[in-house]
Coordinates of C-alpha atoms and ligand atoms in Angstrom, one line a residue:
Chain A
M1 CA -13.3 13.6 -5.5
T2 CA -12.6 9.7 -4.9
K3 CA -12.8 7.9 -1.8
E4 CA -10.0 6.5 0.1
L5 CA -9.7 3.8 2.6
L6 CA -9.5 5.9 5.9
K7 CA -9.0 4.8 9.7
G8 CA -11.4 6.6 12.1
N9 CA -9.0 8.1 14.0
E10 CA -6.5 9.6 11.3
A11 CA -9.5 10.6 9.1
I12 CA -10.7 12.9 12.0
A13 CA -7.4 14.2 12.3
E14 CA -6.9 15.0 8.7
A15 CA -10.5 16.8 8.4
A16 CA -9.5 18.8 11.5
V17 CA -6.4 19.8 9.6
R18 CA -8.4 20.9 6.6
A19 CA -10.7 22.6 8.8
G20 CA -7.6 24.8 9.3
V21 CA -6.8 23.8 12.9
E22 CA -4.0 25.5 14.1
A23 CA -2.7 23.8 17.1
Y24 CA -3.0 20.3 18.7
F25 CA -2.6 19.5 22.2
G26 CA -2.9 15.9 23.7
Y27 CA -1.6 13.0 25.3
P28 CA -1.5 9.1 24.4
I29 CA -4.5 6.8 25.1
T30 CA -5.8 4.3 23.6
P31 CA -8.2 4.0 21.4
Q32 CA -7.3 7.6 20.0
T33 CA -3.7 7.3 19.9
E34 CA -3.5 7.3 16.1
L35 CA -5.1 10.9 16.0
L36 CA -2.2 12.3 18.3
E37 CA 0.2 10.4 16.1
Y38 CA -1.3 11.5 12.9
M39 CA -1.1 15.4 14.4
A40 CA 2.6 14.6 15.6
R41 CA 3.7 14.2 11.8
R42 CA 1.3 16.4 10.0
M43 CA 1.3 19.5 11.8
P44 CA 4.9 20.3 12.1
E45 CA 4.8 19.6 8.0
L46 CA 2.3 22.0 8.0
K47 CA 4.2 24.5 10.2
R48 CA 1.4 24.6 12.6
A49 CA 1.8 23.9 16.5
F50 CA 1.7 20.2 17.8
L51 CA 2.3 19.4 21.6
Q52 CA 2.4 16.3 23.5
A53 CA 1.3 17.5 26.9
E54 CA 2.8 16.1 30.2
S55 CA -1.2 15.0 31.1
E56 CA -4.7 15.7 29.7
V57 CA -4.6 18.3 32.4
A58 CA -2.1 20.0 30.9
A59 CA -3.0 19.4 27.2
I60 CA -6.8 20.9 27.9
N61 CA -5.2 23.9 29.5
M62 CA -2.9 24.5 26.8
V63 CA -6.2 24.0 24.3
Y64 CA -7.2 26.8 26.7
G65 CA -4.5 29.2 26.2
A66 CA -4.6 28.6 22.5
A67 CA -8.4 29.3 22.2
A68 CA -7.8 32.5 24.5
A69 CA -5.3 33.5 21.8
G70 CA -7.9 33.2 19.2
A71 CA -6.5 29.9 17.2
R72 CA -8.0 27.2 16.0
V73 CA -7.4 24.6 18.4
M74 CA -8.1 21.2 19.5
T75 CA -7.4 18.1 21.5
S76 CA -8.3 14.6 21.7
S77 CA -8.6 11.7 24.4
S78 CA -10.4 8.7 25.6
S79 CA -12.7 8.5 28.6
P80 CA -10.4 8.4 31.5
G81 CA -8.3 11.4 29.9
V82 CA -11.6 13.3 29.3
S83 CA -12.2 12.7 33.2
L84 CA -9.0 14.5 34.1
M85 CA -10.0 17.3 31.5
M86 CA -13.1 18.5 33.3
E87 CA -12.2 21.3 35.3
G88 CA -10.3 22.7 31.8
I89 CA -13.6 22.3 29.9
S90 CA -15.7 24.3 32.5
Y91 CA -13.4 26.9 32.3
I92 CA -13.2 27.2 28.5
V93 CA -17.1 27.2 28.5
A94 CA -17.4 29.7 31.1
S95 CA -14.7 32.1 29.3
E96 CA -16.4 31.6 26.1
V97 CA -13.6 30.6 23.9
P98 CA -14.0 28.0 21.0
C99 CA -12.3 24.9 20.6
V100 CA -12.9 21.2 19.6
L101 CA -12.2 18.1 22.0
V102 CA -12.5 14.5 20.4
D103 CA -13.3 11.7 22.7
V104 CA -13.0 8.2 21.4
M105 CA -15.1 6.2 24.1
R106 CA -13.2 3.3 25.7
G107 CA -14.7 0.8 28.3
G108 CA -15.1 1.7 31.9
P109 CA -15.5 2.7 34.7
G110 CA -11.7 2.7 36.2
L111 CA -9.0 2.0 34.0
G112 CA -11.4 -0.4 32.1
N113 CA -10.3 -1.5 28.9
I114 CA -9.7 -0.4 25.3
A115 CA -12.4 -1.4 23.8
P116 CA -15.5 0.4 22.0
S117 CA -18.0 2.0 24.8
Q118 CA -20.6 4.7 24.9
A119 CA -20.4 5.1 28.6
D120 CA -19.2 8.9 28.8
Y121 CA -23.0 10.1 27.6
F122 CA -23.4 11.3 31.2
Q123 CA -19.9 12.8 31.5
I124 CA -20.0 14.7 28.3
V125 CA -23.8 15.4 27.4
K126 CA -25.0 15.8 31.0
G127 CA -21.8 17.7 32.6
G128 CA -19.0 16.1 34.5
G129 CA -17.2 19.4 35.2
H130 CA -18.6 22.0 37.4
G131 CA -21.3 24.3 37.2
D132 CA -24.4 24.8 34.7
Y133 CA -22.7 24.7 31.3
R134 CA -23.2 22.8 28.3
L135 CA -21.2 21.2 25.6
I136 CA -22.3 20.8 21.7
V137 CA -22.0 17.0 21.3
L138 CA -21.8 15.4 17.9
A139 CA -21.9 11.4 17.6
P140 CA -20.4 10.2 14.1
A141 CA -21.6 6.6 13.0
T142 CA -19.4 6.1 10.2
V143 CA -15.8 7.3 9.4
Q144 CA -17.5 9.8 6.7
E145 CA -19.7 11.2 9.4
A146 CA -16.9 11.7 11.8
I147 CA -14.9 13.8 9.1
D148 CA -17.8 15.7 8.2
L149 CA -18.9 16.7 11.7
T150 CA -15.1 17.3 12.8
Y151 CA -14.8 19.6 9.2
Q152 CA -17.8 21.7 10.5
S153 CA -17.0 21.5 14.5
F154 CA -14.8 24.6 14.3
D155 CA -17.0 27.0 12.6
I156 CA -19.9 25.8 15.1
A157 CA -17.5 26.5 18.1
E158 CA -16.4 29.9 16.7
R159 CA -20.1 30.6 16.2
Y160 CA -21.2 30.5 19.6
R161 CA -17.8 31.0 21.2
T162 CA -18.0 27.4 22.8
M163 CA -16.7 23.8 23.0
V164 CA -17.9 21.5 20.4
V165 CA -17.2 17.6 21.4
I166 CA -17.0 14.9 18.9
L167 CA -18.1 11.8 20.7
A168 CA -16.9 8.8 19.1
D169 CA -16.3 5.4 20.2
G170 CA -13.5 2.9 19.8
N171 CA -15.0 1.5 16.7
I172 CA -15.4 4.9 15.0
G173 CA -11.6 5.7 15.9
Q174 CA -10.4 1.9 15.0
M175 CA -12.5 1.4 12.0
M176 CA -11.2 1.6 8.3
E177 CA -13.9 2.6 5.8
P178 CA -14.1 4.2 2.3
A179 CA -14.5 8.0 2.8
E180 CA -14.0 11.2 1.2
L181 CA -11.9 14.3 2.7
P182 CA -13.3 17.8 2.3
P183 CA -11.1 20.3 0.6
M184 CA -8.1 22.1 2.6
H185 CA -8.9 25.3 4.2
A186 CA -5.9 27.6 5.3
A187 CA -4.8 27.2 9.0
N188 CA -7.1 29.9 10.8
G189 CA -9.6 29.5 7.9
G190 CA -12.6 30.3 10.2
H191 CA -11.5 34.0 10.7
N192 CA -10.3 34.7 7.0
G193 CA -6.8 35.4 8.8
Q194 CA -8.1 37.9 11.6
R195 CA -8.2 37.2 14.9
A196 CA -11.5 37.6 17.0
S197 CA -11.9 41.1 18.6
W198 CA -11.9 39.4 21.9
A199 CA -8.5 37.4 21.3
L200 CA -5.3 37.4 23.2
T201 CA -3.0 38.9 20.8
G202 CA -1.1 41.8 22.7
A203 CA -3.3 45.2 23.2
K204 CA -2.1 46.9 20.1
G205 CA -4.1 50.3 19.1
R206 CA -6.8 48.7 21.5
P207 CA -7.9 48.3 25.2
H208 CA -6.3 45.3 26.8
N209 CA -8.5 42.1 26.2
V210 CA -9.3 39.8 29.2
I211 CA -10.0 36.0 29.2
T212 CA -11.4 35.0 32.6
S213 CA -14.0 33.2 34.3
I214 CA -14.5 34.6 37.6
Y215 CA -17.4 36.9 38.7
L216 CA -16.9 37.4 42.7
V217 CA -20.5 39.2 43.0
P218 CA -23.2 36.5 43.2
E219 CA -25.7 38.6 41.1
V220 CA -23.0 39.6 38.6
E221 CA -22.3 35.5 38.1
E222 CA -26.1 35.0 37.9
Q223 CA -26.4 37.6 35.2
F224 CA -23.4 35.7 33.2
N225 CA -25.0 32.6 33.8
Q226 CA -28.3 33.9 31.9
K227 CA -26.2 35.5 29.4
L228 CA -24.8 31.7 28.8
Q229 CA -28.2 30.1 29.2
A230 CA -29.4 32.3 26.6
K231 CA -26.7 31.2 24.2
F232 CA -28.0 27.6 25.2
R233 CA -31.2 28.2 24.1
K234 CA -30.2 29.3 20.7
I235 CA -28.0 26.3 20.3
A236 CA -30.8 24.2 21.1
E237 CA -32.9 26.5 18.5
N238 CA -30.0 25.9 15.8
E239 CA -27.8 23.1 15.9
I240 CA -30.1 19.7 16.3
R241 CA -28.9 16.9 14.1
Y242 CA -30.4 13.6 13.4
A243 CA -30.9 10.6 11.1
E244 CA -33.8 8.5 10.4
Y245 CA -34.5 5.4 8.8
A246 CA -37.6 3.8 7.4
T247 CA -39.8 5.8 10.2
E248 CA -42.4 7.1 7.8
D249 CA -44.9 4.1 8.8
A250 CA -42.8 2.8 11.5
E251 CA -44.6 1.0 14.3
W252 CA -41.7 0.4 16.3
L253 CA -38.9 2.9 16.9
V254 CA -35.2 2.2 17.7
V255 CA -33.4 4.8 19.2
G256 CA -29.5 4.8 19.4
F257 CA -26.5 7.0 18.7
G258 CA -23.1 6.4 16.8
T259 CA -21.8 2.9 16.8
S260 CA -25.2 1.4 18.4
G261 CA -27.1 3.6 16.1
R262 CA -25.5 1.9 12.8
V263 CA -25.9 -1.7 14.5
A264 CA -29.6 -0.7 15.2
Q265 CA -30.0 0.3 11.6
T266 CA -29.0 -3.2 10.5
A267 CA -31.3 -4.8 13.1
V268 CA -34.4 -2.6 11.7
K269 CA -33.9 -3.7 8.2
Q270 CA -33.7 -7.4 9.2
A271 CA -37.2 -6.7 11.0
R272 CA -38.5 -5.2 8.0
A273 CA -37.6 -8.5 6.1
K274 CA -39.6 -10.1 8.5
G275 CA -42.3 -8.1 8.0
I276 CA -42.0 -5.9 11.2
K277 CA -42.6 -2.3 10.7
A278 CA -39.5 -1.0 12.7
G279 CA -37.9 2.5 12.2
L280 CA -34.6 4.0 13.5
L281 CA -34.3 7.5 15.2
R282 CA -30.1 8.1 15.3
P283 CA -29.2 11.4 17.3
I284 CA -26.2 12.8 15.9
S285 CA -26.3 15.9 18.2
L286 CA -26.7 14.5 21.8
W287 CA -26.7 18.0 23.0
P288 CA -28.8 19.8 21.9
Y289 CA -31.0 16.5 21.6
P290 CA -33.5 16.0 19.1
E291 CA -36.5 15.9 21.9
K292 CA -39.1 17.2 19.5
R293 CA -38.4 14.8 16.7
L294 CA -38.2 12.0 18.9
A295 CA -42.0 13.2 20.8
E296 CA -43.3 13.4 17.3
L297 CA -42.4 10.2 16.3
A298 CA -43.4 8.5 19.9
N299 CA -47.0 9.5 19.1
N300 CA -47.3 7.5 16.0
V301 CA -45.2 4.1 17.2
R302 CA -46.4 1.5 19.6
G303 CA -43.0 0.8 21.3
I304 CA -39.5 2.0 21.4
L305 CA -36.4 0.4 22.0
V306 CA -33.3 2.1 23.0
V307 CA -30.0 0.6 22.1
E308 CA -26.7 1.6 23.7
M309 CA -23.2 0.5 24.6
N310 CA -23.6 1.6 28.2
A311 CA -25.9 0.8 31.2
G312 CA -28.9 3.0 29.9
Q313 CA -27.5 7.0 29.8
M314 CA -29.3 8.4 26.5
L315 CA -32.3 6.1 27.9
E316 CA -33.0 9.0 30.4
D317 CA -33.3 11.6 27.3
V318 CA -35.4 9.4 25.4
R319 CA -37.8 8.9 28.3
L320 CA -37.9 12.6 29.1
A321 CA -38.7 13.2 25.5
V322 CA -41.1 10.6 25.1
S323 CA -43.1 11.6 28.4
G324 CA -45.0 8.3 28.6
R325 CA -46.3 8.5 24.9
A326 CA -45.1 5.0 24.1
P327 CA -43.6 2.5 26.2
V328 CA -39.6 2.5 26.3
K329 CA -37.6 -0.6 26.6
F330 CA -33.9 -0.7 26.8
Y331 CA -30.9 -3.2 25.3
G332 CA -27.5 -2.4 26.4
R333 CA -24.2 -4.1 26.4
M334 CA -21.1 -2.7 28.7
G335 CA -17.7 -2.8 29.4
G336 CA -16.4 -2.3 25.8
T337 CA -18.8 -5.3 24.5
V338 CA -20.7 -4.2 21.2
P339 CA -24.3 -5.4 20.4
L340 CA -24.7 -7.4 17.4
P341 CA -27.6 -6.9 14.8
D342 CA -29.0 -10.4 15.8
E343 CA -29.2 -9.4 19.2
V344 CA -31.2 -5.9 18.8
L345 CA -33.7 -8.1 16.3
D346 CA -34.5 -10.3 19.1
E347 CA -35.2 -7.4 21.0
I348 CA -37.1 -5.6 18.7
I349 CA -39.3 -8.9 18.4
R350 CA -39.4 -9.0 22.0
L351 CA -40.9 -5.7 22.3
T352 CA -43.5 -6.1 19.6
K353 CA -44.5 -9.5 21.6
E354 CA -44.7 -7.9 25.1
S355 CA -46.4 -5.0 23.5
N356 CA -48.9 -7.1 21.7
S357 CA -49.8 -9.3 24.6
Chain B
M1 CA -6.3 84.8 44.0
T2 CA -3.7 82.6 46.1
T3 CA -1.0 80.6 44.5
P4 CA -1.3 76.9 44.9
I5 CA 1.4 75.7 47.6
I6 CA 1.1 72.0 46.3
P7 CA 2.9 72.3 42.7
V8 CA 0.9 70.3 40.0
M9 CA 2.9 67.8 37.9
E10 CA 3.4 69.5 34.9
Q11 CA 5.5 72.1 37.0
L12 CA 7.6 69.6 38.5
E13 CA 11.0 69.7 36.6
D14 CA 12.2 66.1 37.2
I15 CA 9.7 63.3 37.8
V16 CA 11.7 60.7 39.5
Y17 CA 8.5 58.6 40.2
S18 CA 5.4 58.1 38.6
R19 CA 3.0 55.2 37.8
P20 CA 4.3 52.6 34.8
A21 CA 2.3 53.1 31.8
A22 CA 1.9 49.3 31.9
L23 CA -0.1 49.5 35.4
A24 CA -4.0 50.6 35.6
E25 CA -4.9 53.5 37.5
C26 CA -6.9 52.1 40.1
S27 CA -6.2 50.8 43.8
T28 CA -5.9 47.2 44.4
H29 CA -7.8 44.3 46.6
Y30 CA -4.3 43.5 48.1
C31 CA -4.2 43.8 52.1
P32 CA -2.1 46.6 53.3
G33 CA 1.7 45.6 53.5
C34 CA 1.3 43.0 51.0
T35 CA 4.1 42.9 48.5
H36 CA 2.2 41.6 45.7
G37 CA 1.6 45.3 44.8
V38 CA 5.6 45.7 44.6
A39 CA 5.9 42.8 42.4
H40 CA 3.3 44.1 40.1
R41 CA 4.9 47.4 39.6
L42 CA 8.1 45.9 39.1
V43 CA 6.8 43.9 35.9
A44 CA 5.1 46.8 34.7
E45 CA 8.1 48.7 35.1
V46 CA 10.2 46.6 33.0
I47 CA 7.4 46.0 30.3
D48 CA 7.4 49.6 30.1
E49 CA 11.2 50.0 29.8
L50 CA 11.4 47.0 27.2
G51 CA 8.6 48.8 25.3
I52 CA 6.5 45.3 24.7
A53 CA 3.2 46.2 26.3
E54 CA 1.6 45.9 23.3
R55 CA 2.7 42.5 22.6
T56 CA 2.5 41.2 26.1
I57 CA 0.2 38.5 27.0
G58 CA -0.2 37.7 31.1
V59 CA -1.7 34.7 32.6
A60 CA -3.1 35.3 36.2
P61 CA -3.4 32.5 38.7
V62 CA -6.0 31.3 41.0
G63 CA -4.6 33.0 44.3
C64 CA -4.5 36.5 45.6
A65 CA -3.0 37.7 42.0
V66 CA -6.3 36.4 40.2
F67 CA -7.3 39.6 39.5
A68 CA -3.9 40.8 38.2
Y69 CA -5.5 41.3 34.8
N70 CA -7.1 44.2 36.4
Y71 CA -4.1 46.1 37.2
F72 CA -2.0 45.5 34.1
K73 CA -2.7 47.3 30.8
V74 CA -1.7 44.2 28.7
D75 CA -4.0 41.5 27.4
F76 CA -4.5 38.7 30.2
A77 CA -5.9 35.5 30.6
E78 CA -7.1 34.1 34.1
A79 CA -6.1 30.3 34.1
A80 CA -7.2 27.4 36.5
H81 CA -5.5 26.7 39.6
G82 CA -1.9 25.5 39.0
R83 CA -2.2 25.8 35.1
A84 CA -1.0 29.0 34.3
P85 CA 2.2 27.4 32.7
A86 CA 0.1 25.0 30.5
M87 CA -2.1 27.8 29.5
A88 CA 0.8 30.1 28.9
T89 CA 2.3 27.4 26.7
G90 CA -0.9 27.3 24.4
I91 CA -0.8 30.9 23.8
K92 CA 3.1 31.1 23.1
R93 CA 3.0 28.1 20.7
V94 CA 0.0 30.0 18.7
H95 CA 2.0 33.4 19.1
P96 CA 5.6 33.0 19.3
D97 CA 6.2 36.7 18.6
N98 CA 4.3 38.1 21.5
V99 CA 5.8 38.2 25.0
V100 CA 3.9 35.8 27.4
F101 CA 4.8 35.5 31.3
T102 CA 2.7 33.9 34.1
Y103 CA 2.3 35.3 37.7
Q104 CA 1.8 32.6 40.1
G105 CA 1.8 31.9 44.0
D106 CA 3.6 29.1 45.9
G107 CA 0.4 27.0 46.3
D108 CA -0.7 27.3 42.6
L109 CA 3.1 26.8 41.1
A110 CA 4.7 24.6 43.6
S111 CA 1.5 22.6 44.9
I112 CA -1.3 21.7 42.3
G113 CA 0.6 23.2 39.3
M114 CA 3.9 21.2 40.0
A115 CA 3.5 19.1 37.0
E116 CA 3.0 22.0 34.6
I117 CA 5.7 24.4 36.0
T118 CA 8.3 21.5 35.9
H119 CA 7.5 20.3 32.1
T120 CA 7.1 23.9 31.0
A121 CA 10.6 24.6 32.4
A122 CA 11.8 21.2 31.1
R123 CA 10.7 22.1 27.7
G124 CA 12.4 25.3 27.7
E125 CA 9.2 27.0 26.8
N126 CA 9.9 30.3 26.0
I127 CA 8.0 32.3 28.7
T128 CA 8.8 33.9 31.8
V129 CA 7.4 33.1 35.4
I130 CA 7.0 35.6 38.0
F131 CA 6.6 33.3 40.9
I132 CA 5.4 34.8 44.4
N133 CA 6.8 32.6 47.3
N134 CA 4.9 33.9 50.7
A135 CA 5.2 30.8 52.4
I136 CA 1.3 30.5 52.9
Y137 CA -2.0 30.2 51.2
G138 CA -3.0 33.9 51.1
M139 CA -6.3 33.6 49.0
T140 CA -8.0 30.8 51.0
G141 CA -7.0 32.4 54.2
G142 CA -3.6 31.2 55.5
Q143 CA -3.4 27.5 55.0
M144 CA 0.2 25.7 54.6
A145 CA 1.9 26.1 51.3
P146 CA 4.6 23.6 50.1
T147 CA 6.9 26.6 50.9
T148 CA 5.8 27.1 54.7
L149 CA 9.0 27.1 56.7
P150 CA 9.3 24.3 59.2
G151 CA 7.4 25.2 62.4
Q152 CA 5.6 27.8 60.8
R153 CA 2.2 28.2 62.0
T154 CA -1.0 28.4 59.3
S155 CA -4.5 27.7 59.7
S156 CA -3.9 24.2 58.7
S157 CA -0.6 23.4 60.4
P158 CA -1.8 25.1 63.6
L159 CA 1.4 23.6 66.1
G160 CA 3.4 24.4 63.3
R161 CA 4.8 22.6 59.9
D162 CA 6.1 19.3 61.2
V163 CA 8.4 18.3 58.8
E164 CA 8.0 14.4 60.1
V165 CA 4.6 14.8 58.7
M166 CA 4.8 17.2 55.7
G167 CA 8.5 16.9 54.9
M168 CA 10.4 20.0 54.0
P169 CA 9.3 23.0 52.3
L170 CA 10.3 22.9 48.5
K171 CA 13.1 25.3 46.8
M172 CA 11.6 25.8 43.4
A173 CA 14.3 27.9 42.0
E174 CA 16.7 25.4 43.0
M175 CA 14.6 22.4 41.7
L176 CA 13.8 23.9 38.2
A177 CA 17.3 25.4 37.7
G178 CA 18.4 21.8 37.4
L179 CA 16.5 21.4 34.3
P180 CA 18.2 21.8 31.1
G181 CA 15.6 24.1 29.3
A182 CA 15.5 26.5 31.9
A183 CA 17.6 29.5 30.8
Y184 CA 17.5 32.1 33.5
V185 CA 16.1 31.2 37.2
A186 CA 16.7 33.8 40.0
R187 CA 15.5 34.3 43.5
R188 CA 15.0 37.6 44.9
S189 CA 13.6 39.2 48.1
L190 CA 11.2 42.3 48.2
H191 CA 11.8 43.2 51.8
S192 CA 14.0 46.0 51.4
A193 CA 14.6 48.8 49.0
K194 CA 18.1 47.3 47.6
E195 CA 16.3 44.0 47.2
I196 CA 13.7 45.2 45.4
N197 CA 16.1 47.2 42.8
R198 CA 17.9 43.8 42.2
A199 CA 14.4 41.7 42.1
K200 CA 13.6 44.2 39.4
K201 CA 17.0 43.7 37.5
A202 CA 16.4 39.7 37.7
I203 CA 12.6 40.7 36.3
R204 CA 14.3 42.3 33.4
T205 CA 16.9 39.7 32.6
A206 CA 14.2 37.4 32.8
F207 CA 11.9 39.1 30.3
E208 CA 15.1 39.7 28.0
A209 CA 16.1 36.1 28.2
Q210 CA 12.5 35.3 26.4
L211 CA 13.3 38.3 24.1
A212 CA 16.2 36.6 23.1
G213 CA 14.5 33.2 22.8
M214 CA 16.4 31.7 25.3
G215 CA 13.8 29.5 26.7
F216 CA 12.5 29.2 30.1
S217 CA 12.9 32.2 32.7
M218 CA 11.6 32.3 36.1
V219 CA 12.1 34.8 39.1
E220 CA 11.0 33.6 42.5
L221 CA 10.4 36.8 44.8
L222 CA 10.2 36.2 48.5
S223 CA 7.1 38.3 49.5
S224 CA 5.1 39.1 52.7
C225 CA 1.8 38.2 53.8
P226 CA 1.1 40.2 56.8
T227 CA -2.3 39.4 57.3
N228 CA -1.7 35.4 57.3
W229 CA 1.3 35.6 58.9
G230 CA -0.4 37.8 61.8
L231 CA 2.5 40.3 61.5
S232 CA 2.6 44.0 61.2
A233 CA 3.8 45.1 57.8
F234 CA 7.0 45.9 59.3
D235 CA 7.3 42.9 61.0
S236 CA 6.6 41.0 57.8
L237 CA 9.7 42.4 56.0
K238 CA 11.8 41.4 58.9
W239 CA 10.3 37.6 58.9
I240 CA 11.3 37.9 55.4
E241 CA 14.9 38.7 56.0
E242 CA 15.3 36.7 59.1
H243 CA 13.5 33.5 58.4
M244 CA 12.8 33.0 54.8
I245 CA 16.1 34.3 53.4
P246 CA 18.0 31.8 55.5
Y247 CA 15.9 28.7 54.1
Y248 CA 15.8 30.4 50.7
P249 CA 18.9 31.7 49.8
L250 CA 18.7 34.8 47.2
G251 CA 20.8 34.6 44.1
D252 CA 21.0 33.1 40.2
Y253 CA 20.7 29.5 40.1
K254 CA 20.4 29.2 36.8
V255 CA 22.2 31.9 34.2
A256 CA 22.5 29.9 30.7
E257 CA 25.0 31.2 28.3
G258 CA 24.7 34.7 26.6
I259 CA 22.0 35.6 29.7
E260 CA 25.0 38.1 31.1
A261 CA 25.3 39.7 27.8
L262 CA 21.7 40.7 27.5
S263 CA 21.6 42.7 30.9
K264 CA 24.9 44.4 30.0
N265 CA 23.4 46.2 27.0
Ligands
TPP401 C1 -8.8 23.4 41.7 C2 -8.7 24.3 42.9 N1 -8.4 23.8 44.1 C3 -8.2 24.8 45.2 C4 -8.9 25.8 45.0 C5 -8.9 26.8 45.9 N2 -7.8 27.7 46.2 C6 -7.9 29.0 45.8 S1 -6.6 30.2 45.8 C7 -5.4 28.7 46.5 C8 -4.0 28.9 47.1 C9 -3.4 30.1 46.6 O1 -2.4 30.3 47.5 P1 -0.8 30.5 46.4 O2 -0.6 30.0 45.4 O3 0.0 30.4 47.5 O4 -1.4 32.4 46.3 P2 -1.4 33.4 47.0 O5 -3.1 33.6 47.7 O6 -1.0 33.0 48.2 O7 -1.0 34.4 46.7 C10 -6.5 27.5 46.6 C11 -6.1 26.1 47.5 C12 -9.2 26.3 43.7 N3 -9.6 27.6 43.6 N4 -9.1 25.1 42.6

């Protein structure tokens, strides 16, 4: 197969189509709108369901319905729209139905702007909705990675009966890059044409199925929570993903995800050219977080620099994982601005000087 | 051995009244005198009569009917507060051959879920909505609903609903009937045997409209809430007749072409 020049948002949409997504529900918001627009054309062409919902609240609850009905289903949005989805997300995780959400983050808080940002880390990785729940969060740094993660995300969601979030930023959504698309699955490829036994399909020849999230008796709700936590532990064991660059002999470690990780990699290369032994850890799964690997690396470096397009959100996870093994510094840009490799390089140099003095 | 005085079921020649097959064999959590149970029974009877239990999917609301899924022997989902029509839309879009209905209270449908019900009707979504209008928030203990009558006392309108502050109650059947996507919209009442029979016919028509693929159908049912109205079961039924019906007139508000032919069959 050959590479094509693809725009991030459209590439994610086509990857989902090829993964066999049967239904898409969404509401326009920049910088993810091309994803919805692509689906508006592509899904009907394949006789699959596409619907522009009246709001993100409606969209996530349509996703909830289609997921409860056992279909491969997704929605996409950007930061303010994702805020509106939080109640539905909590219901979906609590009802244990699989689905995929793509959040192409933009500048905030408030209406903010439409430029790339990573300021939804707390909202997506730490919660945002009510109750004790976790989302499987995958953060691509290239269009190719966005395609690959989206393609896998439905299988992962179905394996654990939960929601997977592709946490991209406006850069990934808007950027055009050469990338390769995966082969086409039939719709509902995940179940080989069979609906899951728990799905709402009509109670034909079996007792009726119920999809719910209410457990009035506290002890029963606690038992259910324990079951969820056990599932989250299993996910934490199996689904950690990260990429490393030049870490073998690194004395200085940079940690960044998505676009920040990509910018940081360029800065690390530049630092190496200057004789600074820098390396990069780029977490791909933000939950579960690659904390073990980070702790191992922290044992062997003299200092760590965290780079993000926010005020320091993943920074908290880095500090927890590092647990004082090495000094941790932060460099962040906010409000829709993107750090330049030179800025990150300056920060790496400053880190080496501060730690040497 | 003595002969039993009470005949066992099989010995009865003609059973005129029994539990619908679509209704589970259990008692409900509804308060004595509440008409949610009557509404459940009517829906179950219609499901039986149309022979659609094996392909029906219900969506329960947040409200007193949150546990409706325990009482119907059909597949069921429990939606977030007000979002049942969106959830039903998601289900129907991936299973167009299934029969999908929501069952919602007035807080759920006419307040928090106003956007979802309106757009679902506007799209002509081919689902059926059973709308329980009891003029109050039952589950949370009797607060004012968008359907609470002028002057009606509730726990959050202790001096009676002041229409200068809260506006007039919403007439959902009339509102939704104005949307082109609505195929069948009717209001009935559950306060007397006669009206219950008429309600059942309307529910049947609503499901038939869906089976014929005609679009959105809704039956608004004026219902009682003795507990939160502070009335006896009997007085509650009288209250529906004397206070609710004058503000919420019964009738068919939208009957799309071809609907009448359906009910005659
Ligand atoms: C988002 C959200 N807001 C508020 C509530 C609390 N709540 C539960 S039921 C209910 C009102 C239900 O009243 P209605 O829809 O009229 O149904 P009824 O109980 O009278 O049958 C409210 C406000 C909730 N569960 N979720």
